[in-house]
Short mmCIF file of C-alpha atoms and ligand atoms in Angstrom, two decimals:
data_model
loop_
_atom_site.label_atom_id
_atom_site.label_comp_id
_atom_site.label_asym_id
_atom_site.label_seq_id
_atom_site.Cartn_x
_atom_site.Cartn_y
_atom_site.Cartn_z
CA MET U 1354 169.99 130.09 130.68
CA ARG U 1355 171.77 128.24 133.48
CA ARG U 1356 175.41 127.28 132.93
CA LYS U 1357 175.84 123.59 133.63
CA ILE U 1358 178.30 122.48 136.29
CA VAL U 1359 180.09 119.15 136.53
CA VAL U 1360 182.18 118.39 139.62
CA GLY U 1361 184.29 115.33 140.33
CA ASN U 1362 183.99 114.20 143.94
CA TRP U 1363 187.03 112.00 144.47
CA LYS U 1364 185.88 110.98 147.97
CA MET U 1365 188.56 109.08 149.98
CA ASN U 1366 190.57 108.09 146.92
CA LYS U 1367 194.04 108.90 145.58
CA THR U 1368 197.29 109.78 147.31
CA VAL U 1369 198.72 113.25 146.78
CA ALA U 1370 200.91 112.00 143.91
CA GLU U 1371 197.97 110.17 142.32
CA SER U 1372 195.80 113.27 142.72
CA ARG U 1373 198.37 115.36 140.89
CA GLU U 1374 198.41 112.83 138.09
CA LEU U 1375 194.62 112.61 137.87
CA ALA U 1376 194.15 116.39 137.85
CA SER U 1377 196.74 116.73 135.07
CA GLY U 1378 195.03 113.92 133.19
CA VAL U 1379 191.67 115.66 133.50
CA LEU U 1380 193.09 118.92 132.12
CA ALA U 1381 194.71 117.07 129.23
CA ALA U 1382 191.53 115.11 128.48
CA LEU U 1383 189.37 118.22 128.63
CA GLY U 1384 191.64 120.19 126.34
CA THR U 1385 189.96 123.38 125.30
CA SER U 1386 186.91 121.58 124.00
CA CYS U 1387 184.42 122.76 126.55
CA SER U 1388 184.04 126.20 127.97
CA ALA U 1389 180.25 126.18 127.99
CA CYS U 1390 180.11 124.34 131.27
CA GLU U 1391 181.73 124.93 134.63
CA VAL U 1392 184.01 122.17 135.91
CA GLY U 1393 185.34 121.44 139.39
CA LEU U 1394 187.50 118.83 141.12
CA ALA U 1395 187.15 117.83 144.77
CA PRO U 1396 190.19 115.86 145.95
CA THR U 1397 190.84 114.98 149.60
CA PHE U 1398 191.87 117.80 151.92
CA LEU U 1399 195.42 116.49 151.78
CA ALA U 1400 195.68 116.95 148.01
CA LEU U 1401 193.94 120.33 147.71
CA ASP U 1402 197.13 122.38 147.57
CA THR U 1403 198.78 120.08 145.04
CA VAL U 1404 195.70 120.02 142.81
CA ARG U 1405 195.39 123.80 143.11
CA HIS U 1406 198.86 124.12 141.56
CA VAL U 1407 197.91 121.79 138.71
CA LEU U 1408 194.71 123.73 138.03
CA GLU U 1409 196.35 127.17 138.16
CA GLY U 1410 195.66 129.08 134.96
CA SER U 1411 192.86 126.73 133.92
CA ALA U 1412 189.15 127.37 134.28
CA VAL U 1413 188.66 124.31 136.47
CA ALA U 1414 187.59 125.13 140.02
CA LEU U 1415 188.96 123.58 143.18
CA ALA U 1416 186.39 122.13 145.58
CA ALA U 1417 186.58 120.61 149.06
CA GLN U 1418 184.48 117.69 150.24
CA ASN U 1419 183.42 119.14 153.59
CA CYS U 1420 184.38 121.69 156.22
CA HIS U 1421 183.79 122.52 159.87
CA TYR U 1422 181.55 125.40 160.94
CA GLU U 1423 184.02 127.04 163.32
CA ASP U 1424 186.96 129.14 162.09
CA ASP U 1425 189.50 127.35 164.27
CA GLY U 1426 189.89 125.69 167.66
CA ALA U 1427 190.03 122.35 169.41
CA TYR U 1428 188.30 120.16 166.83
CA THR U 1429 190.75 117.33 166.22
CA GLY U 1430 190.66 115.99 162.70
CA GLU U 1431 188.61 118.84 161.24
CA VAL U 1432 189.36 121.46 158.58
CA SER U 1433 187.88 124.96 158.60
CA ALA U 1434 186.46 127.29 155.97
CA PRO U 1435 189.27 129.89 156.30
CA MET U 1436 191.78 127.09 155.62
CA LEU U 1437 189.89 126.05 152.50
CA GLN U 1438 189.60 129.62 151.34
CA ALA U 1439 193.34 130.13 151.83
CA VAL U 1440 194.18 127.08 149.75
CA GLY U 1441 192.08 128.40 146.88
CA CYS U 1442 188.81 126.49 147.08
CA GLY U 1443 185.97 127.97 145.10
CA TYR U 1444 183.40 125.40 146.22
CA VAL U 1445 182.73 123.23 149.25
CA ILE U 1446 180.53 120.14 149.03
CA LEU U 1447 178.32 119.95 152.12
CA GLY U 1448 175.78 117.47 153.43
CA HIS U 1449 176.88 114.58 151.25
CA SER U 1450 174.86 111.49 152.14
CA GLU U 1451 178.06 109.70 153.17
CA ARG U 1452 178.66 112.48 155.71
CA ARG U 1453 175.08 112.20 156.92
CA GLN U 1454 175.12 108.38 156.99
CA TYR U 1455 178.54 107.63 158.48
CA PHE U 1456 179.49 110.80 160.34
CA GLY U 1457 176.24 111.85 161.96
CA GLU U 1458 175.72 115.08 160.04
CA THR U 1459 172.24 116.54 160.20
CA ASP U 1460 170.40 119.36 158.48
CA GLU U 1461 171.32 121.53 161.48
CA THR U 1462 175.08 120.96 161.26
CA VAL U 1463 174.98 121.16 157.46
CA ASN U 1464 173.21 124.51 157.82
CA LEU U 1465 175.96 125.83 160.14
CA ARG U 1466 178.62 124.76 157.64
CA ILE U 1467 176.77 126.37 154.73
CA LYS U 1468 176.59 129.70 156.54
CA LYS U 1469 180.29 129.58 157.38
CA VAL U 1470 181.35 128.72 153.81
CA LEU U 1471 179.24 131.55 152.38
CA GLU U 1472 180.60 133.97 154.98
CA LYS U 1473 184.11 133.14 153.76
CA GLY U 1474 183.19 133.92 150.16
CA MET U 1475 183.14 130.39 148.77
CA LYS U 1476 180.28 128.62 147.03
CA VAL U 1477 178.39 125.64 148.37
CA ILE U 1478 177.29 122.41 146.77
CA LEU U 1479 174.48 121.25 149.06
CA CYS U 1480 173.74 117.54 148.68
CA VAL U 1481 170.29 116.14 149.30
CA GLY U 1482 168.67 112.82 148.48
CA GLU U 1483 166.48 110.05 149.82
CA THR U 1484 167.39 106.49 150.86
CA LEU U 1485 165.95 103.43 149.18
CA GLU U 1486 163.47 102.92 152.04
CA GLU U 1487 162.30 106.51 151.73
CA ARG U 1488 161.87 106.12 147.98
CA GLU U 1489 159.94 102.90 148.38
CA ALA U 1490 157.75 104.48 151.05
CA GLY U 1491 157.00 107.33 148.61
CA SER U 1492 158.36 109.95 151.01
CA PHE U 1493 161.15 111.26 148.77
CA GLU U 1494 159.40 114.57 148.15
CA ALA U 1495 159.04 115.27 151.86
CA VAL U 1496 162.60 114.12 152.61
CA VAL U 1497 164.30 116.15 149.91
CA SER U 1498 162.16 119.25 150.56
CA SER U 1499 162.98 119.20 154.24
CA GLN U 1500 166.70 118.73 153.55
CA VAL U 1501 166.61 121.80 151.29
CA LYS U 1502 164.64 123.83 153.81
CA GLY U 1503 166.73 122.69 156.80
CA GLY U 1504 170.06 123.14 155.04
CA LEU U 1505 169.17 126.65 153.92
CA LYS U 1506 167.59 127.87 157.17
CA ASP U 1507 168.38 131.57 157.67
CA VAL U 1508 170.51 131.66 154.51
CA ALA U 1509 169.67 134.99 152.92
CA GLY U 1510 170.08 134.09 149.25
CA VAL U 1511 171.02 131.17 147.05
CA SER U 1512 173.12 132.84 144.37
CA ASP U 1513 176.25 131.08 145.71
CA ILE U 1514 174.56 127.73 146.18
CA VAL U 1515 174.37 124.73 143.90
CA ILE U 1516 172.13 121.87 144.99
CA ALA U 1517 173.11 118.29 144.17
CA TYR U 1518 170.32 115.73 144.12
CA GLU U 1519 171.95 112.43 144.94
CA PRO U 1520 169.53 109.60 145.66
CA VAL U 1521 171.37 107.44 148.20
CA TRP U 1522 170.29 104.25 146.44
CA ALA U 1523 172.03 105.38 143.24
CA ILE U 1524 175.40 106.29 144.77
CA GLY U 1525 178.17 103.87 143.93
CA THR U 1526 175.63 101.14 143.18
CA GLY U 1527 175.64 101.34 139.40
CA LYS U 1528 171.88 102.00 139.70
CA THR U 1529 171.26 105.38 138.12
CA ALA U 1530 167.96 107.13 138.65
CA SER U 1531 166.17 107.22 135.31
CA SER U 1532 166.24 110.64 133.71
CA GLU U 1533 162.50 110.92 134.44
CA GLN U 1534 162.94 109.99 138.10
CA ALA U 1535 165.76 112.51 138.45
CA GLN U 1536 163.87 115.22 136.57
CA GLU U 1537 160.85 114.75 138.84
CA VAL U 1538 162.91 115.39 141.97
CA HIS U 1539 164.88 118.26 140.41
CA ALA U 1540 161.58 119.96 139.65
CA ILE U 1541 160.45 119.39 143.25
CA ILE U 1542 163.68 120.98 144.50
CA ARG U 1543 163.26 123.96 142.17
CA ARG U 1544 159.70 124.45 143.40
CA LYS U 1545 160.94 124.35 146.99
CA VAL U 1546 163.56 127.00 146.20
CA ALA U 1547 160.83 129.11 144.58
CA GLU U 1548 158.72 128.82 147.72
CA LEU U 1549 161.66 129.89 149.89
CA TYR U 1550 163.42 132.46 147.68
CA GLY U 1551 161.06 133.38 144.86
CA ALA U 1552 160.73 132.50 141.19
CA ASP U 1553 163.85 134.28 139.92
CA ALA U 1554 166.15 132.55 142.40
CA ALA U 1555 164.57 129.20 141.57
CA GLU U 1556 165.05 129.77 137.86
CA ALA U 1557 168.70 130.69 138.37
CA ILE U 1558 169.82 128.02 140.84
CA ARG U 1559 171.74 125.09 139.41
CA ILE U 1560 170.69 121.61 140.46
CA GLN U 1561 173.14 118.79 139.72
CA TYR U 1562 172.33 115.11 139.60
CA GLY U 1563 174.67 112.61 141.28
CA GLY U 1564 174.58 108.84 141.49
CA SER U 1565 176.29 106.46 139.06
CA VAL U 1566 176.67 109.05 136.32
CA LYS U 1567 178.79 107.59 133.51
CA PRO U 1568 179.75 108.65 129.99
CA SER U 1569 176.95 106.40 128.71
CA ASN U 1570 174.10 107.99 130.66
CA ALA U 1571 175.31 111.57 131.18
CA ALA U 1572 173.93 113.13 128.00
CA GLU U 1573 170.42 111.85 128.62
CA LEU U 1574 170.40 113.00 132.24
CA PHE U 1575 171.80 116.42 131.33
CA SER U 1576 169.19 116.89 128.61
CA MET U 1577 166.40 117.07 131.17
CA PRO U 1578 165.08 120.60 131.73
CA ASP U 1579 165.90 120.86 135.44
CA ILE U 1580 169.19 118.92 135.48
CA ASP U 1581 172.06 121.38 135.35
CA GLY U 1582 175.05 119.06 135.41
CA GLY U 1583 176.41 116.37 137.68
CA LEU U 1584 178.31 115.51 140.83
CA ILE U 1585 180.42 112.57 139.78
CA GLY U 1586 181.95 109.93 142.05
CA GLY U 1587 183.46 106.75 140.63
CA ALA U 1588 183.63 107.94 137.03
CA ALA U 1589 185.56 111.04 138.11
CA LEU U 1590 188.51 108.84 139.04
CA LYS U 1591 189.21 108.18 135.36
CA ALA U 1592 190.27 111.28 133.46
CA ASP U 1593 188.79 110.16 130.15
CA ASP U 1594 185.44 109.17 131.63
CA PHE U 1595 185.19 112.42 133.55
CA ALA U 1596 186.07 114.45 130.46
CA ALA U 1597 183.45 112.56 128.46
CA ILE U 1598 180.84 113.42 131.09
CA VAL U 1599 181.88 117.08 130.98
CA ARG U 1600 181.53 117.06 127.20
CA ALA U 1601 178.02 115.65 127.58
CA ALA U 1602 177.16 118.79 129.54
CA CYS U 1603 178.57 121.19 126.96
P1 13P E 2723 179.01 107.69 142.16
O1 13P E 2723 179.10 108.50 140.89
O2 13P E 2723 180.20 106.85 142.43
O3 13P E 2723 177.71 106.93 142.24
O4 13P E 2723 178.98 108.75 143.38
C1 13P E 2723 178.12 109.83 143.32
C2 13P E 2723 178.44 110.75 144.42
O5 13P E 2723 178.21 110.45 145.58
C3 13P E 2723 179.06 112.05 144.10
O6 13P E 2723 179.09 112.89 145.20
#
């Protein structure tokens, strides 16, 4: 039985003070009602340390939204895996479609980052997903499969990897994939993992859905057999909505 995982990706939102307030609000809204599912928060780099202090003593994990693949050096504007490890991150989101779309990230650079994050003992949330054009052209299976294969190239095992299926056309658009559409792609991803790592690894890996998840659609999405939780954007910026989504996964 896979333990569901719900992570709030705050993207480029919230000052440090607002992040502190939101993280406290999330803890208060969650209460002790849900221990069945794993929960994480991914504030901006700037707010990681502050949010870490808020989360101390709770079961909620700290996650970063990206990281560079070198340990240190002349990479202006970047943050490295050892820095994230030192600040207490348990997870790093990698390959988000916004990183691929606006910052030129490719399967190759995502793969380098994944290997670095794993080497530093943190877990990875690898994001994959097709664009609207790719969906309409019917190539989503090929696109998502090659993102999984490319992202995981030469990665020995997937026990520290969560995959997030985030169809680009459903992110921030209010257009959620139907639970059947999402389930179809989650099953494709699980089959791809089976092909690469064997049946046991495929059965164990958690695959989150992301893209306009809200309290009103979370329970249905999370009831699908291959959907193991969610990566939440907009709705994670409201403590009550995020907590309601977590409860839907419990
Ligand atoms: P929204 O929930 O705002 O659609 O964003 C999803 C997402 O990109 C999470 O990483």
